[in-house]
């Protein structure tokens, strides 16, 4: 009986030998080794047995219906996917509403500021300016001074007992 | 379909018709049962036609399909591995007995029970995906190591090594007459 150590180098070649992949010197060496080694002969027989078992075992065949269905499925997969139109109106309406709200808020804020800026000033403050302004020639008076005079006129109409209403009309001078 | 697509379809159908048997056999040996084999073939045919423009005329159509089927099978196998498996031997307190799917509902498969081909298929089912693919390509479908290495995109040395080990495993499985290892 041969030493297993020398057989190991042939084990890897047995598959190639069974598959007719060895040629020349390698094949001769394997064939010579097989003449004397029972273990390697058994291994080779086992490899051939497995090969023939796999080749010879029958496999159930497919049916014609299967292939017809298969072709149909392949054709179906090639059809372009129908895309449903996205409903864009919802986001558009939403955005419009949001923009409108922002616009309204800005508008109100802006109007508020304008009103604030054009607000009739405090009457006491105006009184001081008006008394000074009344001594000035008309041409030098600023718009605000004129506005202050108007303010006084309005307040005198509302409250005739107000001492401030005793101011002279500058035009009278 | 436009005329170029129609010509493509005709060429495709002609190639499939020539290789129908080999394609189905490969799928059956890989999956171990008819239903899975049909699913695998269908998926692969859809993908094959989608990428048919990449197929080089004159090359082996069945080899090209084997590559697609192998990738699809490996992907499916990987997905299945992620599914949580429950041990059937565990008895859960308060639970009802589990019902198992009967893989042998196909009368053809029932008839094949205890036959040699059933033993061979059972043994194939017990191999790992890598070993099963190589042994089916080389032994069942008759491909050379070089063709198998192109399909599986690995070196010829890897194919040799896997084939060697797959055959050794098959031999011990056939000798021990293993029960169905279908996954």
Coordinates of C-alpha atoms in Angstrom, one line a residue:
Chain A
X1 CA 0.0 0.0 0.0
X2 CA 1.3 3.4 -1.0
X3 CA 2.1 6.1 1.5
X4 CA -0.7 8.7 1.7
X5 CA 1.8 11.5 1.4
X6 CA 2.7 10.6 -2.1
X7 CA -1.0 10.1 -3.0
X8 CA -2.0 13.7 -2.0
X9 CA -0.1 15.2 -4.9
X10 CA -2.2 13.0 -7.3
X11 CA -5.6 13.8 -5.6
X12 CA -5.8 17.2 -7.2
X13 CA -5.0 15.7 -10.6
X14 CA -7.6 13.0 -10.5
X15 CA -10.4 15.5 -11.2
X16 CA -8.5 16.8 -14.3
X17 CA -7.8 13.2 -15.4
X18 CA -11.5 12.3 -15.0
X19 CA -12.4 15.4 -17.1
X20 CA -9.8 14.6 -19.8
X21 CA -7.9 17.7 -19.1
X22 CA -4.5 16.1 -18.6
X23 CA -2.2 15.4 -21.5
X24 CA 1.4 14.3 -22.1
X25 CA 3.7 13.6 -19.2
X26 CA 1.2 14.5 -16.4
X27 CA -1.3 12.0 -17.7
X28 CA 1.2 9.3 -18.0
X29 CA 2.3 9.8 -14.4
X30 CA -1.3 9.6 -13.1
X31 CA -2.0 6.5 -15.1
X32 CA 1.2 4.9 -13.8
X33 CA 0.3 5.8 -10.2
X34 CA -3.2 4.4 -10.6
X35 CA -1.7 1.0 -11.6
X36 CA -0.5 0.5 -8.0
X37 CA -2.6 2.8 -5.7
X38 CA -6.0 1.3 -4.7
X39 CA -7.1 4.4 -2.8
X40 CA -6.6 6.7 -5.7
X41 CA -8.4 4.2 -8.0
X42 CA -11.4 4.3 -5.6
X43 CA -11.2 8.1 -5.5
X44 CA -11.3 8.2 -9.3
X45 CA -14.2 5.8 -9.4
X46 CA -16.1 8.0 -7.0
X47 CA -15.5 11.1 -9.1
X48 CA -16.8 9.3 -12.2
X49 CA -19.7 7.9 -10.3
X50 CA -20.8 11.4 -9.2
X51 CA -20.4 12.8 -12.7
X52 CA -22.5 10.1 -14.3
X53 CA -25.1 10.3 -11.6
X54 CA -25.6 14.0 -12.3
X55 CA -25.6 13.6 -16.1
X56 CA -27.9 10.6 -16.0
X57 CA -30.5 11.8 -13.5
X58 CA -33.6 13.0 -15.5
X59 CA -35.0 16.4 -15.0
X60 CA -38.7 17.1 -15.5
X61 CA -39.2 19.1 -18.7
X62 CA -41.0 22.4 -19.1
X63 CA -44.5 22.6 -20.6
X64 CA -45.4 24.6 -23.7
X65 CA -47.8 26.6 -21.7
X66 CA -45.0 27.7 -19.5
X67 CA -43.0 29.1 -22.3
X68 CA -46.0 30.8 -23.9
X69 CA -46.7 32.5 -20.5
X70 CA -43.1 33.4 -20.2
X71 CA -43.0 35.2 -23.6
X72 CA -46.2 37.1 -22.6
X73 CA -44.6 38.2 -19.3
X74 CA -41.5 39.4 -21.2
X75 CA -43.6 41.4 -23.6
X76 CA -45.6 42.8 -20.7
X77 CA -42.4 44.0 -19.0
X78 CA -41.5 46.0 -22.1
X79 CA -44.7 48.1 -22.1
X80 CA -44.0 51.6 -20.9
X81 CA -45.3 52.3 -17.5
X82 CA -48.4 54.5 -17.6
X83 CA -47.6 57.5 -15.4
X84 CA -50.6 59.1 -13.8
X85 CA -50.6 62.8 -14.0
X86 CA -49.6 64.3 -10.8
X87 CA -52.2 66.4 -9.2
X88 CA -50.4 69.7 -9.3
X89 CA -53.3 71.9 -8.4
X90 CA -53.1 71.1 -4.7
X91 CA -49.5 72.3 -4.2
X92 CA -50.1 75.3 -6.5
X93 CA -53.2 76.4 -4.5
X94 CA -51.4 75.9 -1.3
X95 CA -48.4 78.0 -2.4
X96 CA -50.8 80.7 -3.7
X97 CA -52.6 80.9 -0.4
X98 CA -49.4 81.0 1.5
X99 CA -48.1 83.8 -0.8
X100 CA -51.3 85.7 -0.4
X101 CA -51.2 85.5 3.4
X102 CA -47.6 86.7 3.4
X103 CA -48.5 89.5 1.1
X104 CA -51.4 90.6 3.2
X105 CA -49.2 90.6 6.3
X106 CA -46.6 92.6 4.6
X107 CA -49.1 95.0 3.3
X108 CA -50.7 95.6 6.6
X109 CA -47.3 96.0 8.2
X110 CA -46.3 98.5 5.5
X111 CA -49.5 100.5 5.8
X112 CA -49.1 100.5 9.5
X113 CA -45.7 102.0 9.2
X114 CA -46.9 104.6 6.7
X115 CA -49.7 105.6 9.0
X116 CA -47.3 105.8 11.8
X117 CA -45.0 108.1 9.9
X118 CA -47.8 110.3 8.7
X119 CA -49.5 110.4 12.1
X120 CA -50.6 113.9 13.5
X121 CA -48.0 114.7 16.1
X122 CA -48.7 115.3 19.8
X123 CA -50.4 118.7 20.3
X124 CA -48.1 120.0 23.0
X125 CA -45.1 119.3 20.8
X126 CA -46.8 121.0 18.0
X127 CA -47.7 123.9 20.1
X128 CA -44.1 124.6 20.8
X129 CA -43.2 124.4 17.1
X130 CA -46.2 126.3 16.1
X131 CA -45.4 129.2 18.4
X132 CA -42.0 129.4 16.9
X133 CA -43.2 128.9 13.4
X134 CA -45.8 131.6 13.6
X135 CA -42.9 134.1 14.0
X136 CA -41.3 133.0 10.7
X137 CA -42.2 134.1 7.3
X138 CA -44.4 131.7 5.3
X139 CA -41.8 130.9 2.8
X140 CA -39.4 129.5 5.3
X141 CA -41.8 127.3 7.0
X142 CA -41.3 123.7 6.4
X143 CA -44.0 121.2 5.5
X144 CA -44.1 119.9 9.0
X145 CA -44.6 123.3 10.5
X146 CA -47.6 123.8 8.2
X147 CA -48.9 120.5 9.2
X148 CA -48.5 121.5 12.9
X149 CA -50.5 124.6 12.2
X150 CA -53.2 122.6 10.6
X151 CA -53.2 120.4 13.7
X152 CA -53.7 123.3 15.9
X153 CA -56.6 124.6 13.7
X154 CA -58.2 121.2 14.0
X155 CA -57.8 121.0 17.7
X156 CA -59.2 124.6 18.2
X157 CA -62.3 123.6 16.3
X158 CA -62.7 120.7 18.6
X159 CA -61.8 122.6 21.8
X160 CA -62.4 126.3 21.7
X161 CA -61.4 126.8 25.4
X162 CA -57.9 125.6 24.8
X163 CA -55.5 128.5 25.6
X164 CA -53.3 127.4 22.7
X165 CA -56.1 128.4 20.4
X166 CA -55.4 132.0 21.3
X167 CA -52.4 132.0 18.9
X168 CA -52.6 134.4 16.2
X169 CA -52.9 133.4 12.7
X170 CA -49.5 134.2 11.1
X171 CA -51.1 135.3 7.9
X172 CA -52.9 138.0 9.8
X173 CA -49.6 139.6 10.6
Chain B
X1 CA -43.2 47.8 -30.9
X2 CA -41.1 49.5 -33.6
X3 CA -39.5 47.4 -36.4
X4 CA -36.0 47.3 -34.8
X5 CA -37.5 46.1 -31.5
X6 CA -39.7 43.6 -33.3
X7 CA -36.6 42.1 -35.1
X8 CA -34.8 42.0 -31.7
X9 CA -37.8 40.1 -30.2
X10 CA -37.8 37.6 -33.1
X11 CA -34.1 36.9 -32.7
X12 CA -34.6 36.6 -29.0
X13 CA -37.4 34.1 -29.3
X14 CA -35.5 32.0 -31.8
X15 CA -32.5 31.8 -29.5
X16 CA -34.7 30.9 -26.5
X17 CA -36.5 28.2 -28.5
X18 CA -33.2 26.6 -29.4
X19 CA -32.1 26.5 -25.8
X20 CA -35.3 26.0 -23.9
X21 CA -34.5 22.5 -22.5
X22 CA -31.0 23.4 -21.3
X23 CA -32.3 26.6 -19.7
X24 CA -35.1 24.9 -17.8
X25 CA -32.9 22.0 -16.7
X26 CA -30.3 24.4 -15.3
X27 CA -33.0 26.3 -13.4
X28 CA -34.5 23.1 -12.1
X29 CA -31.1 21.7 -10.9
X30 CA -30.3 25.0 -9.2
X31 CA -33.7 25.4 -7.4
X32 CA -34.7 21.8 -6.8
X33 CA -38.3 22.2 -7.7
X34 CA -40.5 23.1 -10.6
X35 CA -42.2 26.2 -9.2
X36 CA -39.0 27.9 -8.2
X37 CA -37.4 26.9 -11.5
X38 CA -40.2 28.5 -13.5
X39 CA -40.0 31.7 -11.4
X40 CA -36.3 31.8 -12.0
X41 CA -36.6 31.2 -15.7
X42 CA -39.3 33.9 -16.0
X43 CA -37.3 36.5 -14.1
X44 CA -34.2 35.7 -16.1
X45 CA -35.9 35.9 -19.4
X46 CA -37.3 39.4 -18.6
X47 CA -33.8 40.5 -17.7
X48 CA -32.3 38.8 -20.7
X49 CA -34.5 40.6 -23.1
X50 CA -34.0 43.9 -21.4
X51 CA -30.3 43.6 -21.9
X52 CA -30.4 41.7 -25.2
X53 CA -28.7 44.6 -27.0
X54 CA -25.6 43.7 -25.0
X55 CA -25.6 40.1 -26.2
X56 CA -22.9 39.5 -28.8
X57 CA -24.3 37.6 -31.8
X58 CA -22.4 34.4 -32.4
X59 CA -21.6 33.8 -28.8
X60 CA -23.3 31.1 -26.8
X61 CA -26.8 32.3 -25.8
X62 CA -27.3 29.6 -23.2
X63 CA -24.1 30.5 -21.4
X64 CA -25.2 34.1 -21.4
X65 CA -28.5 33.1 -19.9
X66 CA -26.8 30.8 -17.3
X67 CA -24.9 33.9 -16.1
X68 CA -28.1 35.9 -15.6
X69 CA -29.8 33.0 -13.9
X70 CA -26.9 32.4 -11.6
X71 CA -26.9 36.0 -10.5
X72 CA -30.6 36.0 -10.0
X73 CA -30.5 32.8 -8.0
X74 CA -27.7 34.0 -5.8
X75 CA -29.6 37.3 -5.1
X76 CA -32.7 35.4 -4.3
X77 CA -30.8 33.0 -2.1
X78 CA -29.2 35.9 -0.2
X79 CA -32.6 37.5 0.4
X80 CA -33.9 34.2 1.7
X81 CA -31.1 33.9 4.1
X82 CA -32.1 37.2 5.7
X83 CA -35.5 35.8 6.5
X84 CA -35.8 34.7 10.2
X85 CA -36.0 31.0 10.4
X86 CA -37.9 29.4 13.3
X87 CA -36.8 26.1 14.6
X88 CA -39.4 23.4 14.1
X89 CA -38.1 21.5 17.0
X90 CA -39.0 24.2 19.5
X91 CA -42.3 23.8 21.2
X92 CA -43.8 27.1 22.0
X93 CA -45.9 27.1 25.1
X94 CA -49.5 28.1 24.3
X95 CA -49.0 28.1 20.6
X96 CA -50.8 26.0 18.0
X97 CA -48.8 23.5 15.9
X98 CA -47.2 25.0 12.8
X99 CA -48.3 24.0 9.4
X100 CA -45.7 23.4 6.8
X101 CA -45.8 24.0 3.1
X102 CA -45.9 20.7 1.2
X103 CA -43.2 20.9 -1.5
X104 CA -44.2 17.5 -2.7
X105 CA -47.6 18.5 -4.0
X106 CA -46.5 18.1 -7.6
X107 CA -47.6 14.6 -8.6
X108 CA -44.6 14.3 -10.8
X109 CA -42.4 15.0 -7.8
X110 CA -44.2 12.5 -5.7
X111 CA -43.6 9.8 -8.2
X112 CA -39.9 10.6 -8.2
X113 CA -39.6 10.0 -4.5
X114 CA -37.0 7.3 -3.5
X115 CA -35.7 7.2 -7.0
X116 CA -32.1 7.8 -7.9
X117 CA -32.8 11.2 -9.5
X118 CA -34.5 12.3 -6.3
X119 CA -31.4 11.3 -4.3
X120 CA -29.2 13.2 -6.7
X121 CA -31.3 16.3 -6.5
X122 CA -31.5 16.1 -2.7
X123 CA -27.7 15.8 -2.6
X124 CA -27.4 18.9 -4.9
X125 CA -29.8 20.8 -2.7
X126 CA -27.5 20.2 0.2
X127 CA -24.5 21.8 -1.4
X128 CA -23.7 25.4 -0.9
X129 CA -24.6 27.8 -3.7
X130 CA -21.1 28.1 -5.0
X131 CA -20.5 24.4 -5.1
X132 CA -23.9 23.6 -6.6
X133 CA -23.4 26.2 -9.4
X134 CA -20.0 24.8 -10.4
X135 CA -21.0 21.2 -10.4
X136 CA -24.2 21.9 -12.4
X137 CA -22.4 24.0 -14.9
X138 CA -19.5 21.6 -15.4
X139 CA -21.0 18.2 -14.9
X140 CA -24.7 18.6 -15.7
X141 CA -24.5 21.2 -18.4
X142 CA -21.1 20.0 -19.8
X143 CA -19.3 23.4 -19.7
X144 CA -15.5 23.5 -19.6
X145 CA -13.7 25.1 -16.6
X146 CA -12.9 28.1 -18.8
X147 CA -16.5 28.7 -19.8
X148 CA -17.7 28.2 -16.2
X149 CA -15.0 30.7 -15.0
X150 CA -16.3 33.3 -17.5
X151 CA -19.9 32.8 -16.3
X152 CA -19.1 32.9 -12.6
X153 CA -16.4 35.6 -13.1
X154 CA -13.7 33.8 -11.1
X155 CA -10.4 32.2 -12.0
X156 CA -10.1 28.7 -13.5
X157 CA -8.2 27.6 -10.4
X158 CA -11.2 28.5 -8.2
X159 CA -13.5 26.5 -10.5
X160 CA -11.2 23.5 -10.2
X161 CA -11.0 23.7 -6.5
X162 CA -14.7 24.2 -6.0
X163 CA -15.5 21.3 -8.4
X164 CA -13.1 19.0 -6.6
X165 CA -14.7 19.7 -3.2
X166 CA -18.3 19.7 -4.6
X167 CA -17.8 16.2 -6.1
X168 CA -16.3 14.9 -2.8
X169 CA -19.3 16.3 -0.9
X170 CA -21.7 14.9 -3.4
X171 CA -20.1 11.5 -3.1
X172 CA -20.5 11.4 0.6
X173 CA -24.0 12.7 0.4
X174 CA -25.0 10.0 -2.1
X175 CA -23.4 7.3 0.0
X176 CA -25.3 8.4 3.1
X177 CA -28.6 8.9 1.1
X178 CA -29.3 12.3 2.6
X179 CA -32.8 13.6 3.1
X180 CA -34.1 16.6 1.3
X181 CA -32.0 19.7 2.1
X182 CA -34.2 22.0 0.0
X183 CA -33.9 25.6 1.0

